[in-house]
PDB file of C-alpha atoms and ligand atoms in Angstrom:
ATOM      1  CA  MET A  47     -79.671 -16.012 -60.015  1.00  0.00           C
ATOM      2  CA  GLU A  48     -82.622 -15.560 -61.062  1.00  0.00           C
ATOM      3  CA  LYS A  49     -83.601 -16.648 -64.035  1.00  0.00           C
ATOM      4  CA  ILE A  50     -84.072 -13.787 -66.235  1.00  0.00           C
ATOM      5  CA  LYS A  51     -87.115 -12.944 -69.115  1.00  0.00           C
ATOM      6  CA  LYS A  52     -86.945  -9.734 -70.048  1.00  0.00           C
ATOM      7  CA  LEU A  53     -85.073  -7.152 -70.530  1.00  0.00           C
ATOM      8  CA  LEU A  54     -83.917  -3.531 -72.122  1.00  0.00           C
ATOM      9  CA  MET A  55     -82.274  -3.061 -75.238  1.00  0.00           C
ATOM     10  CA  THR A  56     -81.315   0.680 -76.785  1.00  0.00           C
ATOM     11  CA  ARG A  57     -80.648   1.203 -80.537  1.00  0.00           C
ATOM     12  CA  ASP A  58     -77.656   0.684 -80.556  1.00  0.00           C
ATOM     13  CA  GLY A  59     -78.435  -2.867 -78.793  1.00  0.00           C
ATOM     14  CA  ARG A  60     -76.086  -1.790 -74.838  1.00  0.00           C
ATOM     15  CA  SER A  61     -78.988  -4.299 -73.436  1.00  0.00           C
ATOM     16  CA  PHE A  62     -79.682  -4.813 -69.281  1.00  0.00           C
ATOM     17  CA  TYR A  63     -81.663  -7.096 -67.524  1.00  0.00           C
ATOM     18  CA  ILE A  64     -84.464  -6.809 -65.608  1.00  0.00           C
ATOM     19  CA  ARG A  65     -83.721  -9.096 -62.349  1.00  0.00           C
ATOM     20  CA  SER A  66     -87.044  -8.463 -60.909  1.00  0.00           C
ATOM     21  CA  MET A  67     -90.144  -6.826 -62.300  1.00  0.00           C
ATOM     22  CA  SER A  68     -91.169  -4.990 -58.533  1.00  0.00           C
ATOM     23  CA  LYS A  69     -87.469  -2.719 -58.932  1.00  0.00           C
ATOM     24  CA  ASP A  70     -86.507  -0.135 -60.594  1.00  0.00           C
ATOM     25  CA  VAL A  71     -83.645  -0.229 -63.758  1.00  0.00           C
ATOM     26  CA  HIS A  72     -81.081   1.950 -63.065  1.00  0.00           C
ATOM     27  CA  THR A  73     -78.678   2.713 -66.071  1.00  0.00           C
ATOM     28  CA  GLN A  74     -76.285   4.981 -66.494  1.00  0.00           C
ATOM     29  CA  PHE A  75     -78.626   6.664 -69.757  1.00  0.00           C
ATOM     30  CA  GLY A  76     -81.369   6.934 -66.157  1.00  0.00           C
ATOM     31  CA  TYR A  77     -83.663   5.360 -64.821  1.00  0.00           C
ATOM     32  CA  ILE A  78     -86.830   3.285 -65.906  1.00  0.00           C
ATOM     33  CA  LYS A  79     -89.949   3.051 -63.018  1.00  0.00           C
ATOM     34  CA  ALA A  80     -91.064  -0.643 -62.279  1.00  0.00           C
ATOM     35  CA  ALA A  81     -94.443   0.033 -62.850  1.00  0.00           C
ATOM     36  CA  ASP A  82     -93.965   1.176 -66.689  1.00  0.00           C
ATOM     37  CA  ILE A  83     -91.860  -2.026 -67.242  1.00  0.00           C
ATOM     38  CA  LYS A  84     -95.167  -4.063 -65.534  1.00  0.00           C
ATOM     39  CA  LYS A  85     -97.631  -2.045 -67.765  1.00  0.00           C
ATOM     40  CA  ALA A  86     -94.860  -2.389 -70.975  1.00  0.00           C
ATOM     41  CA  ASP A  87     -95.488  -5.218 -73.702  1.00  0.00           C
ATOM     42  CA  VAL A  88     -92.628  -6.762 -75.824  1.00  0.00           C
ATOM     43  CA  GLY A  89     -91.715  -4.361 -78.446  1.00  0.00           C
ATOM     44  CA  ASP A  90     -92.689  -1.413 -76.543  1.00  0.00           C
ATOM     45  CA  GLU A  91     -90.676   1.793 -76.487  1.00  0.00           C
ATOM     46  CA  LEU A  92     -89.743   3.400 -73.199  1.00  0.00           C
ATOM     47  CA  VAL A  93     -87.895   5.677 -71.648  1.00  0.00           C
ATOM     48  CA  THR A  94     -85.426   6.748 -69.087  1.00  0.00           C
ATOM     49  CA  ASN A  95     -85.792   9.907 -66.772  1.00  0.00           C
ATOM     50  CA  LYS A  96     -83.226  11.407 -68.665  1.00  0.00           C
ATOM     51  CA  GLY A  97     -84.622  10.743 -72.064  1.00  0.00           C
ATOM     52  CA  LYS A  98     -82.589   7.730 -73.179  1.00  0.00           C
ATOM     53  CA  LYS A  99     -84.798   5.842 -74.899  1.00  0.00           C
ATOM     54  CA  MET A 100     -85.555   1.667 -74.285  1.00  0.00           C
ATOM     55  CA  PHE A 101     -87.521  -1.287 -76.223  1.00  0.00           C
ATOM     56  CA  LEU A 102     -88.518  -4.087 -73.945  1.00  0.00           C
ATOM     57  CA  LEU A 103     -87.349  -6.999 -75.627  1.00  0.00           C
ATOM     58  CA  ASP A 104     -87.855 -11.218 -74.440  1.00  0.00           C
ATOM     59  CA  ALA A 105     -84.269 -11.802 -73.048  1.00  0.00           C
ATOM     60  CA  GLY A 106     -83.359 -15.195 -75.457  1.00  0.00           C
ATOM     61  CA  PHE A 107     -80.719 -17.601 -74.817  1.00  0.00           C
ATOM     62  CA  ILE A 108     -77.985 -15.575 -75.711  1.00  0.00           C
ATOM     63  CA  ASP A 109     -79.370 -12.524 -73.725  1.00  0.00           C
ATOM     64  CA  VAL A 110     -79.156 -15.138 -70.577  1.00  0.00           C
ATOM     65  CA  TYR A 111     -75.646 -16.704 -71.934  1.00  0.00           C
ATOM     66  CA  GLY A 112     -74.289 -13.329 -71.306  1.00  0.00           C
ATOM     67  CA  LYS A 113     -75.093 -13.216 -68.018  1.00  0.00           C
ATOM     68  CA  ILE A 114     -73.687 -16.631 -66.962  1.00  0.00           C
ATOM     69  CA  LYS A 115     -70.986 -16.304 -63.913  1.00  0.00           C
ATOM     70  CA  ARG A 116     -67.173 -16.956 -65.258  1.00  0.00           C
ATOM     71  CA  GLY A 117     -64.680 -19.151 -63.377  1.00  0.00           C
ATOM     72  CA  ALA A 118     -62.441 -20.080 -66.173  1.00  0.00           C
ATOM     73  CA  GLN A 119     -60.823 -17.935 -68.977  1.00  0.00           C
ATOM     74  CA  ILE A 120     -63.738 -18.956 -71.654  1.00  0.00           C
ATOM     75  CA  VAL A 121     -63.881 -19.782 -75.538  1.00  0.00           C
ATOM     76  CA  PRO A 122     -65.329 -16.547 -77.298  1.00  0.00           C
ATOM     77  CA  ARG A 123     -68.138 -17.065 -79.476  1.00  0.00           C
ATOM     78  CA  LYS A 124     -66.033 -16.283 -82.787  1.00  0.00           C
ATOM     79  CA  ASP A 125     -64.263 -19.212 -81.862  1.00  0.00           C
ATOM     80  CA  ILE A 126     -67.038 -21.560 -80.478  1.00  0.00           C
ATOM     81  CA  GLY A 127     -69.191 -20.108 -84.301  1.00  0.00           C
ATOM     82  CA  LEU A 128     -65.973 -21.693 -85.876  1.00  0.00           C
ATOM     83  CA  ILE A 129     -66.138 -25.209 -83.911  1.00  0.00           C
ATOM     84  CA  LEU A 130     -70.185 -25.566 -85.015  1.00  0.00           C
ATOM     85  CA  ALA A 131     -69.530 -24.841 -88.518  1.00  0.00           C
ATOM     86  CA  GLU A 132     -66.755 -26.114 -89.113  1.00  0.00           C
ATOM     87  CA  THR A 133     -68.211 -30.255 -87.873  1.00  0.00           C
ATOM     88  CA  GLY A 134     -71.759 -29.737 -88.691  1.00  0.00           C
ATOM     89  CA  VAL A 135     -72.708 -31.094 -85.265  1.00  0.00           C
ATOM     90  CA  ASN A 136     -76.331 -30.967 -84.689  1.00  0.00           C
ATOM     91  CA  LYS A 137     -78.932 -32.003 -83.140  1.00  0.00           C
ATOM     92  CA  LYS A 138     -78.699 -35.560 -83.533  1.00  0.00           C
ATOM     93  CA  SER A 139     -75.449 -35.179 -81.887  1.00  0.00           C
ATOM     94  CA  ARG A 140     -73.381 -36.477 -79.099  1.00  0.00           C
ATOM     95  CA  VAL A 141     -70.063 -34.574 -77.570  1.00  0.00           C
ATOM     96  CA  VAL A 142     -67.427 -34.977 -74.946  1.00  0.00           C
ATOM     97  CA  ASP A 143     -66.639 -31.374 -74.546  1.00  0.00           C
ATOM     98  CA  ALA A 144     -62.497 -31.075 -71.349  1.00  0.00           C
ATOM     99  CA  GLY A 145     -62.579 -29.181 -69.772  1.00  0.00           C
ATOM    100  CA  GLY A 146     -65.609 -27.616 -68.554  1.00  0.00           C
ATOM    101  CA  GLY A 147     -64.280 -23.947 -67.004  1.00  0.00           C
ATOM    102  CA  SER A 148     -66.781 -21.659 -67.018  1.00  0.00           C
ATOM    103  CA  GLY A 149     -69.311 -23.358 -68.808  1.00  0.00           C
ATOM    104  CA  ALA A 150     -69.344 -21.458 -72.125  1.00  0.00           C
ATOM    105  CA  LEU A 151     -68.935 -23.702 -74.582  1.00  0.00           C
ATOM    106  CA  THR A 152     -70.149 -26.716 -73.497  1.00  0.00           C
ATOM    107  CA  LEU A 153     -73.793 -24.306 -72.765  1.00  0.00           C
ATOM    108  CA  MET A 154     -73.265 -23.233 -77.121  1.00  0.00           C
ATOM    109  CA  LEU A 155     -72.660 -26.888 -77.336  1.00  0.00           C
ATOM    110  CA  ALA A 156     -76.037 -27.965 -75.139  1.00  0.00           C
ATOM    111  CA  ASN A 157     -78.217 -25.479 -77.230  1.00  0.00           C
ATOM    112  CA  SER A 158     -77.032 -26.818 -80.733  1.00  0.00           C
ATOM    113  CA  VAL A 159     -76.787 -30.527 -80.084  1.00  0.00           C
ATOM    114  CA  LYS A 160     -78.728 -33.538 -78.475  1.00  0.00           C
ATOM    115  CA  GLU A 161     -76.283 -34.076 -75.796  1.00  0.00           C
ATOM    116  CA  VAL A 162     -72.904 -33.018 -73.908  1.00  0.00           C
ATOM    117  CA  VAL A 163     -70.547 -34.611 -71.858  1.00  0.00           C
ATOM    118  CA  THR A 164     -68.038 -32.361 -69.777  1.00  0.00           C
ATOM    119  CA  TYR A 165     -65.924 -32.801 -68.198  1.00  0.00           C
ATOM    120  CA  GLU A 166     -63.490 -31.139 -65.454  1.00  0.00           C
ATOM    121  CA  ILE A 167     -61.256 -31.772 -62.589  1.00  0.00           C
ATOM    122  CA  ARG A 168     -61.360 -28.480 -60.542  1.00  0.00           C
ATOM    123  CA  GLU A 169     -64.524 -29.105 -57.899  1.00  0.00           C
ATOM    124  CA  ASP A 170     -64.510 -25.429 -58.023  1.00  0.00           C
ATOM    125  CA  PHE A 171     -65.099 -25.295 -61.030  1.00  0.00           C
ATOM    126  CA  TYR A 172     -67.203 -27.632 -61.852  1.00  0.00           C
ATOM    127  CA  LYS A 173     -69.847 -25.878 -59.111  1.00  0.00           C
ATOM    128  CA  ILE A 174     -69.718 -23.503 -61.547  1.00  0.00           C
ATOM    129  CA  VAL A 175     -70.935 -25.217 -64.693  1.00  0.00           C
ATOM    130  CA  ASP A 176     -72.966 -26.957 -63.120  1.00  0.00           C
ATOM    131  CA  GLU A 177     -75.671 -23.486 -61.854  1.00  0.00           C
ATOM    132  CA  ASN A 178     -74.417 -21.938 -65.571  1.00  0.00           C
ATOM    133  CA  VAL A 179     -76.158 -25.492 -67.004  1.00  0.00           C
ATOM    134  CA  LYS A 180     -79.002 -24.917 -64.131  1.00  0.00           C
ATOM    135  CA  PHE A 181     -79.522 -21.058 -65.260  1.00  0.00           C
ATOM    136  CA  LEU A 182     -79.709 -22.286 -68.754  1.00  0.00           C
ATOM    137  CA  GLY A 183     -81.987 -24.872 -68.237  1.00  0.00           C
ATOM    138  CA  PHE A 184     -80.388 -27.264 -70.234  1.00  0.00           C
ATOM    139  CA  LYS A 185     -81.431 -31.035 -69.594  1.00  0.00           C
ATOM    140  CA  ASN A 186     -79.357 -32.562 -71.724  1.00  0.00           C
ATOM    141  CA  VAL A 187     -75.825 -32.137 -70.456  1.00  0.00           C
ATOM    142  CA  THR A 188     -73.805 -34.530 -68.092  1.00  0.00           C
ATOM    143  CA  LEU A 189     -71.205 -32.939 -66.232  1.00  0.00           C
ATOM    144  CA  LYS A 190     -68.250 -35.349 -64.451  1.00  0.00           C
ATOM    145  CA  ASN A 191     -65.985 -33.803 -61.911  1.00  0.00           C
ATOM    146  CA  ASP A 192     -63.500 -36.075 -62.851  1.00  0.00           C
ATOM    147  CA  ASP A 193     -59.972 -36.106 -64.697  1.00  0.00           C
ATOM    148  CA  ILE A 194     -60.524 -36.542 -68.559  1.00  0.00           C
ATOM    149  CA  TYR A 195     -56.626 -37.723 -69.071  1.00  0.00           C
ATOM    150  CA  LYS A 196     -57.855 -41.040 -67.008  1.00  0.00           C
ATOM    151  CA  GLY A 197     -59.576 -42.053 -70.111  1.00  0.00           C
ATOM    152  CA  VAL A 198     -62.467 -41.503 -71.767  1.00  0.00           C
ATOM    153  CA  ALA A 199     -65.979 -43.913 -70.464  1.00  0.00           C
ATOM    154  CA  GLU A 200     -68.544 -42.631 -73.466  1.00  0.00           C
ATOM    155  CA  LYS A 201     -68.347 -44.147 -76.974  1.00  0.00           C
ATOM    156  CA  ASN A 202     -70.327 -43.574 -80.430  1.00  0.00           C
ATOM    157  CA  VAL A 203     -69.127 -39.482 -79.629  1.00  0.00           C
ATOM    158  CA  ASP A 204     -69.983 -37.231 -82.677  1.00  0.00           C
ATOM    159  CA  LEU A 205     -67.178 -34.449 -81.074  1.00  0.00           C
ATOM    160  CA  MET A 206     -64.808 -33.755 -79.017  1.00  0.00           C
ATOM    161  CA  THR A 207     -63.437 -30.689 -77.530  1.00  0.00           C
ATOM    162  CA  LEU A 208     -60.385 -29.994 -75.598  1.00  0.00           C
ATOM    163  CA  ASP A 209     -59.750 -26.732 -74.459  1.00  0.00           C
ATOM    164  CA  LEU A 210     -57.054 -27.951 -72.059  1.00  0.00           C
ATOM    165  CA  PRO A 211     -53.540 -27.261 -71.367  1.00  0.00           C
ATOM    166  CA  GLU A 212     -52.239 -31.143 -71.565  1.00  0.00           C
ATOM    167  CA  PRO A 213     -54.877 -31.720 -74.894  1.00  0.00           C
ATOM    168  CA  TRP A 214     -52.708 -34.524 -75.994  1.00  0.00           C
ATOM    169  CA  LEU A 215     -53.331 -36.519 -73.575  1.00  0.00           C
ATOM    170  CA  VAL A 216     -56.380 -36.876 -74.935  1.00  0.00           C
ATOM    171  CA  ILE A 217     -55.753 -38.314 -77.953  1.00  0.00           C
ATOM    172  CA  GLU A 218     -55.944 -41.469 -77.441  1.00  0.00           C
ATOM    173  CA  HIS A 219     -58.798 -41.695 -75.723  1.00  0.00           C
ATOM    174  CA  ALA A 220     -60.906 -39.665 -77.998  1.00  0.00           C
ATOM    175  CA  ALA A 221     -59.614 -42.713 -80.561  1.00  0.00           C
ATOM    176  CA  LYS A 222     -62.619 -44.621 -78.800  1.00  0.00           C
ATOM    177  CA  ALA A 223     -64.792 -42.599 -77.936  1.00  0.00           C
ATOM    178  CA  LEU A 224     -65.457 -41.049 -81.290  1.00  0.00           C
ATOM    179  CA  VAL A 225     -67.387 -42.984 -84.258  1.00  0.00           C
ATOM    180  CA  PRO A 226     -65.000 -42.823 -87.161  1.00  0.00           C
ATOM    181  CA  GLY A 227     -65.324 -39.562 -89.251  1.00  0.00           C
ATOM    182  CA  GLY A 228     -66.050 -38.005 -86.475  1.00  0.00           C
ATOM    183  CA  TYR A 229     -64.477 -35.024 -84.713  1.00  0.00           C
ATOM    184  CA  LEU A 230     -61.540 -34.045 -82.544  1.00  0.00           C
ATOM    185  CA  VAL A 231     -60.926 -30.631 -81.738  1.00  0.00           C
ATOM    186  CA  SER A 232     -59.050 -28.236 -78.830  1.00  0.00           C
ATOM    187  CA  TYR A 233     -58.525 -25.096 -78.435  1.00  0.00           C
ATOM    188  CA  SER A 234     -54.734 -23.901 -77.366  1.00  0.00           C
ATOM    189  CA  PRO A 235     -54.275 -19.729 -76.176  1.00  0.00           C
ATOM    190  CA  SER A 236     -50.191 -20.441 -76.715  1.00  0.00           C
ATOM    191  CA  VAL A 237     -48.765 -22.391 -80.166  1.00  0.00           C
ATOM    192  CA  PRO A 238     -46.625 -24.635 -78.025  1.00  0.00           C
ATOM    193  CA  GLN A 239     -49.784 -26.908 -77.729  1.00  0.00           C
ATOM    194  CA  MET A 240     -51.145 -26.194 -80.772  1.00  0.00           C
ATOM    195  CA  MET A 241     -47.594 -27.612 -81.390  1.00  0.00           C
ATOM    196  CA  ASP A 242     -47.706 -30.482 -80.035  1.00  0.00           C
ATOM    197  CA  PHE A 243     -51.240 -31.536 -80.191  1.00  0.00           C
ATOM    198  CA  VAL A 244     -50.891 -31.747 -84.336  1.00  0.00           C
ATOM    199  CA  ASN A 245     -48.003 -33.531 -84.162  1.00  0.00           C
ATOM    200  CA  GLU A 246     -49.137 -35.731 -81.757  1.00  0.00           C
ATOM    201  CA  VAL A 247     -52.071 -36.585 -84.172  1.00  0.00           C
ATOM    202  CA  LEU A 248     -50.269 -36.801 -87.131  1.00  0.00           C
ATOM    203  CA  ARG A 249     -48.746 -39.986 -85.212  1.00  0.00           C
ATOM    204  CA  ASN A 250     -51.191 -41.833 -84.911  1.00  0.00           C
ATOM    205  CA  ASP A 251     -52.119 -43.623 -87.551  1.00  0.00           C
ATOM    206  CA  ASN A 252     -56.190 -43.558 -86.816  1.00  0.00           C
ATOM    207  CA  PHE A 253     -56.509 -39.898 -87.134  1.00  0.00           C
ATOM    208  CA  LEU A 254     -55.719 -37.104 -89.958  1.00  0.00           C
ATOM    209  CA  HIS A 255     -55.925 -33.194 -89.422  1.00  0.00           C
ATOM    210  CA  VAL A 256     -58.082 -31.218 -91.272  1.00  0.00           C
ATOM    211  CA  LYS A 257     -56.359 -27.638 -90.366  1.00  0.00           C
ATOM    212  CA  SER A 258     -55.224 -25.513 -87.846  1.00  0.00           C
ATOM    213  CA  CYS A 259     -56.710 -22.085 -87.151  1.00  0.00           C
ATOM    214  CA  GLU A 260     -57.130 -18.570 -85.556  1.00  0.00           C
ATOM    215  CA  VAL A 261     -60.387 -16.275 -85.672  1.00  0.00           C
ATOM    216  CA  MET A 262     -59.982 -12.556 -85.861  1.00  0.00           C
ATOM    217  CA  GLU A 263     -63.403 -10.670 -85.389  1.00  0.00           C
ATOM    218  CA  ARG A 264     -63.270  -7.133 -86.168  1.00  0.00           C
ATOM    219  CA  GLU A 265     -66.420  -5.190 -84.844  1.00  0.00           C
ATOM    220  CA  TRP A 266     -67.107  -1.927 -87.114  1.00  0.00           C
ATOM    221  CA  GLU A 267     -68.177   1.724 -86.065  1.00  0.00           C
ATOM    222  CA  VAL A 268     -71.078   2.387 -87.874  1.00  0.00           C
ATOM    223  CA  HIS A 269     -72.691   6.277 -87.677  1.00  0.00           C
ATOM    224  CA  GLU A 270     -73.933   8.230 -89.913  1.00  0.00           C
ATOM    225  CA  ARG A 271     -70.684   9.377 -91.845  1.00  0.00           C
ATOM    226  CA  LYS A 272     -68.217   7.963 -88.996  1.00  0.00           C
ATOM    227  CA  VAL A 273     -67.240   4.439 -90.004  1.00  0.00           C
ATOM    228  CA  ARG A 274     -64.504   2.945 -89.423  1.00  0.00           C
ATOM    229  CA  PRO A 275     -62.709   0.009 -87.019  1.00  0.00           C
ATOM    230  CA  LYS A 276     -63.178  -0.142 -83.538  1.00  0.00           C
ATOM    231  CA  THR A 277     -61.093   0.864 -81.997  1.00  0.00           C
ATOM    232  CA  GLN A 278     -60.418  -2.387 -79.455  1.00  0.00           C
ATOM    233  CA  MET A 279     -60.888  -6.013 -80.558  1.00  0.00           C
ATOM    234  CA  ILE A 280     -60.292  -9.276 -78.573  1.00  0.00           C
ATOM    235  CA  GLY A 281     -56.850  -9.408 -80.299  1.00  0.00           C
ATOM    236  CA  HIS A 282     -56.213 -13.117 -79.922  1.00  0.00           C
ATOM    237  CA  SER A 283     -58.129 -15.873 -77.718  1.00  0.00           C
ATOM    238  CA  GLY A 284     -57.064 -19.340 -79.320  1.00  0.00           C
ATOM    239  CA  PHE A 285     -55.930 -21.222 -81.475  1.00  0.00           C
ATOM    240  CA  LEU A 286     -58.175 -24.062 -83.710  1.00  0.00           C
ATOM    241  CA  SER A 287     -57.458 -27.214 -84.617  1.00  0.00           C
ATOM    242  CA  PHE A 288     -59.876 -29.501 -85.995  1.00  0.00           C
ATOM    243  CA  CYS A 289     -58.482 -32.871 -86.588  1.00  0.00           C
ATOM    244  CA  ARG A 290     -60.940 -36.591 -87.538  1.00  0.00           C
ATOM    245  CA  LEU A 291     -61.204 -39.799 -86.910  1.00  0.00           C
ATOM    246  CA  ILE A 292     -60.251 -42.096 -89.808  1.00  0.00           C
ATOM    247  CA  LYS A 293     -60.825 -45.379 -88.054  1.00  0.00           C
ATOM    248  CA  ARG A 294     -60.871 -47.496 -84.540  1.00  0.00           C
TER     249      ARG A 294
HETATM  250  N1  SAH B 475     -64.391 -24.499 -71.990  1.00  0.00           N
HETATM  251  C1  SAH B 475     -64.225 -23.192 -70.689  1.00  0.00           C
HETATM  252  C2  SAH B 475     -62.772 -22.654 -70.104  1.00  0.00           C
HETATM  253  C3  SAH B 475     -62.427 -24.814 -70.209  1.00  0.00           C
HETATM  254  S1  SAH B 475     -60.437 -23.687 -69.538  1.00  0.00           S
HETATM  255  C4  SAH B 475     -64.891 -22.469 -70.955  1.00  0.00           C
HETATM  256  O1  SAH B 475     -65.537 -22.854 -72.511  1.00  0.00           O
HETATM  257  O2  SAH B 475     -65.840 -21.977 -70.198  1.00  0.00           O
HETATM  258  C5  SAH B 475     -60.378 -25.460 -68.923  1.00  0.00           C
HETATM  259  C6  SAH B 475     -60.245 -25.750 -67.926  1.00  0.00           C
HETATM  260  O3  SAH B 475     -60.371 -27.307 -67.917  1.00  0.00           O
HETATM  261  C7  SAH B 475     -59.715 -25.409 -65.854  1.00  0.00           C
HETATM  262  O4  SAH B 475     -61.929 -25.462 -65.896  1.00  0.00           O
HETATM  263  C8  SAH B 475     -59.315 -26.620 -65.737  1.00  0.00           C
HETATM  264  O5  SAH B 475     -59.311 -27.257 -64.430  1.00  0.00           O
HETATM  265  C9  SAH B 475     -59.879 -27.715 -66.426  1.00  0.00           C
HETATM  266  N2  SAH B 475     -58.678 -29.001 -66.410  1.00  0.00           N
HETATM  267  C10 SAH B 475     -57.701 -28.488 -66.469  1.00  0.00           C
HETATM  268  N3  SAH B 475     -56.697 -30.303 -66.564  1.00  0.00           N
HETATM  269  C11 SAH B 475     -58.466 -31.417 -66.642  1.00  0.00           C
HETATM  270  C12 SAH B 475     -58.924 -32.709 -66.207  1.00  0.00           C
HETATM  271  N4  SAH B 475     -56.834 -33.527 -66.796  1.00  0.00           N
HETATM  272  N5  SAH B 475     -59.619 -33.259 -66.532  1.00  0.00           N
HETATM  273  C13 SAH B 475     -61.023 -32.390 -67.106  1.00  0.00           C
HETATM  274  N6  SAH B 475     -60.083 -30.906 -66.648  1.00  0.00           N
HETATM  275  C14 SAH B 475     -59.477 -30.283 -66.992  1.00  0.00           C
END
């Protein structure tokens, strides 16, 4: 994948990536000539052959992130936002993430914390995460093509994020890997997984359960006096369970 540096954005937030500075950019609103893009500065307005205004912007992390290759179902941003906000991880934090999947959560963590170690059992998904980490250019991610159910080698970890079919199989390993007070967060699409995970956590004297919840984001359309919720939304993604290690 070529690294994206610039993009064109309409006033209502639709973005079009410039994959090559020597090619015209075609959109459903018409095209903009490569020569016009080359001459333009960031912030400049460009107009397509059909008269649609576009603005030239530098592509930031989130713009490039939106273009990652997808394999497994990713954790949506609304849920990642809560993980970051509830655990308060920062540039000093060490995180273990499993399974890697498409690397969506791994990459967002890499953008916010000191280092991330990601376990992914499937080689095909491991390769996708690896490609996506290189695409974004992160140097603070260690990828392991391993089964996390077998154990976690890392120590003094501040946060462990689990997006796995059987997250309860990692609780004992997390007790050895986390620092006291550290967070174990599990993301599961269905109720039985959340239930079995939390009940297993509560049977373990080393952990406490902070809360389990889901995040609902409802986007609104705001145009003149037409102000209303959009018809479609992400109805359901997953449940989040936040737990903390009390002692080792
Ligand atoms: N959180 C990821 C998506 C993970 S999907 C993202 O945001 O992109 C779940 C992943 O867990 C799958 O890729 C699956 O192969 C992996 N997985 C399942 N069991 C595992 C195990 N025991 N150890 C490591 N990875 C595992």
